[in-house]
């Protein structure tokens, strides 16, 4: 029942990066196991974060980094006026719809990382006060950043879920494995 990241094939750096990314994605997905839409949207702490909002946010963040690396426009790009919408479901959005959208992004990201000519290939960072002017990062950096981003939000999700019903990550792993209801 331990959340062990599977070992990569010897020398498979891309596989190792993708395994660590997926381990953090899985923790976020598990955070909504057995919850209603209302529970997933609730904000049981002083934070404005909800579990469904976190899922939407990380799916959009992954898409954004993928589109930056591909040097393509982001079809779900946010503006300062719509940034807050990235953290809550609206309209007909549901947890299953957000997870299905994220599944599509995951497939694209994994294909991109596996087929990039080199993990050392770079792409420009967008203009933002928190990025260096004319900054560039590598595909490897992007993969590691996704581990960092998802890990941070998986921790948020752990706290929110435990605040909702007391379930911890180990209990959710057991639920996912069918060892507990």
mmCIF file of C-alpha atoms in Angstrom:
data_model
loop_
_atom_site.group_PDB
_atom_site.id
_atom_site.type_symbol
_atom_site.label_atom_id
_atom_site.label_comp_id
_atom_site.label_asym_id
_atom_site.label_seq_id
_atom_site.Cartn_x
_atom_site.Cartn_y
_atom_site.Cartn_z
ATOM 1 C CA UNK A 1 0.000 0.000 0.000
ATOM 2 C CA UNK A 2 3.013 2.332 0.003
ATOM 3 C CA UNK A 3 2.984 5.052 -2.647
ATOM 4 C CA UNK A 4 6.243 3.884 -4.213
ATOM 5 C CA UNK A 5 7.211 5.405 -7.541
ATOM 6 C CA UNK A 6 8.070 2.543 -9.904
ATOM 7 C CA UNK A 7 11.709 2.311 -10.934
ATOM 8 C CA UNK A 8 12.540 3.200 -14.499
ATOM 9 C CA UNK A 9 14.331 0.882 -16.858
ATOM 10 C CA UNK A 10 18.062 1.363 -16.348
ATOM 11 C CA UNK A 11 19.140 4.596 -18.015
ATOM 12 C CA UNK A 12 15.600 5.656 -18.967
ATOM 13 C CA UNK A 13 15.624 9.244 -17.712
ATOM 14 C CA UNK A 14 12.410 10.085 -19.542
ATOM 15 C CA UNK A 15 10.674 7.103 -17.936
ATOM 16 C CA UNK A 16 11.901 8.139 -14.494
ATOM 17 C CA UNK A 17 10.627 11.696 -14.947
ATOM 18 C CA UNK A 18 7.262 10.475 -16.223
ATOM 19 C CA UNK A 19 6.925 8.017 -13.321
ATOM 20 C CA UNK A 20 7.474 10.792 -10.770
ATOM 21 C CA UNK A 21 5.051 13.100 -12.580
ATOM 22 C CA UNK A 22 2.421 10.357 -12.655
ATOM 23 C CA UNK A 23 2.884 9.528 -8.968
ATOM 24 C CA UNK A 24 1.964 13.111 -8.078
ATOM 25 C CA UNK A 25 -0.916 13.191 -10.562
ATOM 26 C CA UNK A 26 -2.281 9.995 -8.997
ATOM 27 C CA UNK A 27 -2.188 11.532 -5.524
ATOM 28 C CA UNK A 28 -4.256 14.458 -6.782
ATOM 29 C CA UNK A 29 -6.763 12.192 -8.529
ATOM 30 C CA UNK A 30 -7.135 10.012 -5.438
ATOM 31 C CA UNK A 31 -8.045 13.048 -3.364
ATOM 32 C CA UNK A 32 -11.592 13.004 -4.750
ATOM 33 C CA UNK A 33 -12.254 9.262 -4.394
ATOM 34 C CA UNK A 34 -15.724 8.655 -2.979
ATOM 35 C CA UNK A 35 -16.651 12.336 -2.773
ATOM 36 C CA UNK A 36 -19.714 14.076 -4.166
ATOM 37 C CA UNK A 37 -19.339 17.090 -6.446
ATOM 38 C CA UNK A 38 -20.358 19.287 -3.522
ATOM 39 C CA UNK A 39 -17.734 17.802 -1.221
ATOM 40 C CA UNK A 40 -15.048 18.127 -3.915
ATOM 41 C CA UNK A 41 -15.989 21.796 -4.407
ATOM 42 C CA UNK A 42 -16.082 22.637 -0.704
ATOM 43 C CA UNK A 43 -13.441 24.737 1.006
ATOM 44 C CA UNK A 44 -13.102 23.324 4.524
ATOM 45 C CA UNK A 45 -10.082 25.377 5.548
ATOM 46 C CA UNK A 46 -9.052 29.009 5.594
ATOM 47 C CA UNK A 47 -7.721 28.488 2.056
ATOM 48 C CA UNK A 48 -9.764 29.320 -1.028
ATOM 49 C CA UNK A 49 -8.709 25.950 -2.509
ATOM 50 C CA UNK A 50 -11.074 23.054 -3.152
ATOM 51 C CA UNK A 51 -10.249 19.591 -4.446
ATOM 52 C CA UNK A 52 -12.143 20.045 -7.708
ATOM 53 C CA UNK A 53 -10.539 23.461 -8.170
ATOM 54 C CA UNK A 54 -7.088 21.963 -7.621
ATOM 55 C CA UNK A 55 -7.768 19.282 -10.243
ATOM 56 C CA UNK A 56 -8.830 21.891 -12.781
ATOM 57 C CA UNK A 57 -5.842 24.077 -11.945
ATOM 58 C CA UNK A 58 -3.215 21.344 -12.325
ATOM 59 C CA UNK A 59 -4.767 20.114 -15.581
ATOM 60 C CA UNK A 60 -4.621 23.638 -17.000
ATOM 61 C CA UNK A 61 -1.108 24.200 -15.659
ATOM 62 C CA UNK A 62 0.117 21.011 -17.308
ATOM 63 C CA UNK A 63 -1.490 22.063 -20.598
ATOM 64 C CA UNK A 64 0.103 25.499 -20.312
ATOM 65 C CA UNK A 65 3.615 24.097 -19.805
ATOM 66 C CA UNK A 66 3.099 21.626 -22.640
ATOM 67 C CA UNK A 67 1.997 24.365 -25.030
ATOM 68 C CA UNK A 68 4.946 26.539 -23.982
ATOM 69 C CA UNK A 69 7.346 23.664 -24.682
ATOM 70 C CA UNK A 70 5.632 22.927 -27.997
ATOM 71 C CA UNK A 71 5.717 26.659 -28.737
ATOM 72 C CA UNK A 72 2.031 26.556 -29.610
ATOM 73 C CA UNK A 73 -0.834 28.784 -28.414
ATOM 74 C CA UNK A 74 -2.655 27.539 -25.321
ATOM 75 C CA UNK A 75 -6.305 27.039 -26.200
ATOM 76 C CA UNK A 76 -7.186 27.339 -22.496
ATOM 77 C CA UNK A 77 -4.875 30.218 -21.654
ATOM 78 C CA UNK A 78 -5.898 32.447 -18.778
ATOM 79 C CA UNK A 79 -5.794 36.201 -18.551
ATOM 80 C CA UNK A 80 -5.571 38.259 -15.362
ATOM 81 C CA UNK A 81 -9.365 38.636 -15.635
ATOM 82 C CA UNK A 82 -10.000 34.870 -15.859
ATOM 83 C CA UNK A 83 -7.189 33.574 -13.617
ATOM 84 C CA UNK A 84 -9.553 32.978 -10.667
ATOM 85 C CA UNK A 85 -11.686 30.659 -12.856
ATOM 86 C CA UNK A 86 -8.779 28.179 -12.995
ATOM 87 C CA UNK A 87 -9.424 27.249 -9.346
ATOM 88 C CA UNK A 88 -13.130 26.419 -9.408
ATOM 89 C CA UNK A 89 -15.504 24.488 -11.598
ATOM 90 C CA UNK A 90 -18.125 26.499 -13.412
ATOM 91 C CA UNK A 91 -20.979 25.961 -15.813
ATOM 92 C CA UNK A 92 -21.383 22.273 -16.629
ATOM 93 C CA UNK A 93 -17.888 21.327 -15.428
ATOM 94 C CA UNK A 94 -17.754 18.274 -13.164
ATOM 95 C CA UNK A 95 -14.942 16.306 -11.577
ATOM 96 C CA UNK A 96 -15.274 13.510 -14.188
ATOM 97 C CA UNK A 97 -15.130 16.075 -17.027
ATOM 98 C CA UNK A 98 -12.045 17.740 -15.545
ATOM 99 C CA UNK A 99 -10.359 14.351 -15.102
ATOM 100 C CA UNK A 100 -11.214 13.392 -18.705
ATOM 101 C CA UNK A 101 -9.747 16.682 -19.959
ATOM 102 C CA UNK A 102 -6.636 16.084 -17.851
ATOM 103 C CA UNK A 103 -6.305 12.540 -19.235
ATOM 104 C CA UNK A 104 -6.032 14.028 -22.722
ATOM 105 C CA UNK A 105 -3.387 16.489 -21.571
ATOM 106 C CA UNK A 106 -1.479 13.662 -19.848
ATOM 107 C CA UNK A 107 -1.335 11.650 -23.081
ATOM 108 C CA UNK A 108 -0.033 14.668 -24.984
ATOM 109 C CA UNK A 109 2.567 15.478 -22.313
ATOM 110 C CA UNK A 110 3.849 11.918 -22.138
ATOM 111 C CA UNK A 111 4.101 11.677 -25.923
ATOM 112 C CA UNK A 112 5.925 15.016 -26.054
ATOM 113 C CA UNK A 113 8.439 14.061 -23.357
ATOM 114 C CA UNK A 114 9.045 10.615 -24.855
ATOM 115 C CA UNK A 115 9.561 11.935 -28.408
ATOM 116 C CA UNK A 116 11.371 15.239 -27.835
ATOM 117 C CA UNK A 117 14.688 14.969 -29.680
ATOM 118 C CA UNK A 118 16.510 15.845 -26.445
ATOM 119 C CA UNK A 119 15.554 16.651 -22.865
ATOM 120 C CA UNK A 120 18.126 19.431 -23.209
ATOM 121 C CA UNK A 121 16.037 21.191 -25.885
ATOM 122 C CA UNK A 122 14.891 24.567 -24.622
ATOM 123 C CA UNK A 123 11.938 26.845 -25.104
ATOM 124 C CA UNK A 124 11.302 30.457 -24.066
ATOM 125 C CA UNK A 125 9.594 31.358 -20.840
ATOM 126 C CA UNK A 126 6.669 33.753 -21.168
ATOM 127 C CA UNK A 127 6.999 37.336 -20.114
ATOM 128 C CA UNK A 128 6.136 37.548 -16.438
ATOM 129 C CA UNK A 129 7.557 39.379 -13.420
ATOM 130 C CA UNK A 130 8.600 36.051 -11.852
ATOM 131 C CA UNK A 131 10.587 34.833 -14.895
ATOM 132 C CA UNK A 132 13.927 36.243 -16.057
ATOM 133 C CA UNK A 133 13.811 38.434 -19.150
ATOM 134 C CA UNK A 134 14.433 36.274 -22.228
ATOM 135 C CA UNK A 135 14.591 33.182 -19.995
ATOM 136 C CA UNK A 136 14.635 29.690 -21.428
ATOM 137 C CA UNK A 137 14.160 26.278 -19.819
ATOM 138 C CA UNK A 138 14.683 22.731 -21.008
ATOM 139 C CA UNK A 139 12.193 19.926 -21.512
ATOM 140 C CA UNK A 140 13.883 18.241 -18.513
ATOM 141 C CA UNK A 141 13.286 21.373 -16.408
ATOM 142 C CA UNK A 142 9.614 21.368 -17.446
ATOM 143 C CA UNK A 143 9.219 17.736 -16.351
ATOM 144 C CA UNK A 144 10.854 18.451 -13.009
ATOM 145 C CA UNK A 145 8.710 21.560 -12.602
ATOM 146 C CA UNK A 146 5.572 19.447 -13.108
ATOM 147 C CA UNK A 147 6.754 17.132 -10.308
ATOM 148 C CA UNK A 148 7.227 20.199 -8.098
ATOM 149 C CA UNK A 149 3.887 21.797 -9.040
ATOM 150 C CA UNK A 150 1.880 18.607 -8.632
ATOM 151 C CA UNK A 151 3.681 17.669 -5.413
ATOM 152 C CA UNK A 152 2.872 21.024 -3.862
ATOM 153 C CA UNK A 153 -0.787 20.734 -4.815
ATOM 154 C CA UNK A 154 -0.976 17.073 -3.781
ATOM 155 C CA UNK A 155 -0.012 18.280 -0.307
ATOM 156 C CA UNK A 156 -2.790 20.862 -0.444
ATOM 157 C CA UNK A 157 -5.186 18.113 -1.529
ATOM 158 C CA UNK A 158 -4.106 15.889 1.379
ATOM 159 C CA UNK A 159 -4.954 18.615 3.873
ATOM 160 C CA UNK A 160 -8.271 19.470 2.254
ATOM 161 C CA UNK A 161 -9.346 15.820 2.048
ATOM 162 C CA UNK A 162 -8.363 15.110 5.635
ATOM 163 C CA UNK A 163 -10.312 18.213 6.699
ATOM 164 C CA UNK A 164 -13.381 16.930 4.849
ATOM 165 C CA UNK A 165 -13.631 13.392 6.191
ATOM 166 C CA UNK A 166 -10.412 12.465 7.983
ATOM 167 C CA UNK A 167 -9.150 10.238 5.146
ATOM 168 C CA UNK A 168 -5.381 10.250 4.709
ATOM 169 C CA UNK A 169 -3.388 9.457 1.594
ATOM 170 C CA UNK A 170 -2.735 5.888 2.778
ATOM 171 C CA UNK A 171 -6.448 5.304 3.313
ATOM 172 C CA UNK A 172 -7.151 6.661 -0.170
ATOM 173 C CA UNK A 173 -4.515 4.341 -1.670
ATOM 174 C CA UNK A 174 -6.244 1.425 0.078
ATOM 175 C CA UNK A 175 -9.638 2.598 -1.254
ATOM 176 C CA UNK A 176 -8.226 2.839 -4.753
ATOM 177 C CA UNK A 177 -6.840 -0.686 -4.451
ATOM 178 C CA UNK A 178 -10.221 -1.969 -3.238
ATOM 179 C CA UNK A 179 -8.884 -2.815 0.226
ATOM 180 C CA UNK A 180 -11.300 -0.513 2.025
ATOM 181 C CA UNK A 181 -14.549 1.227 1.229
#
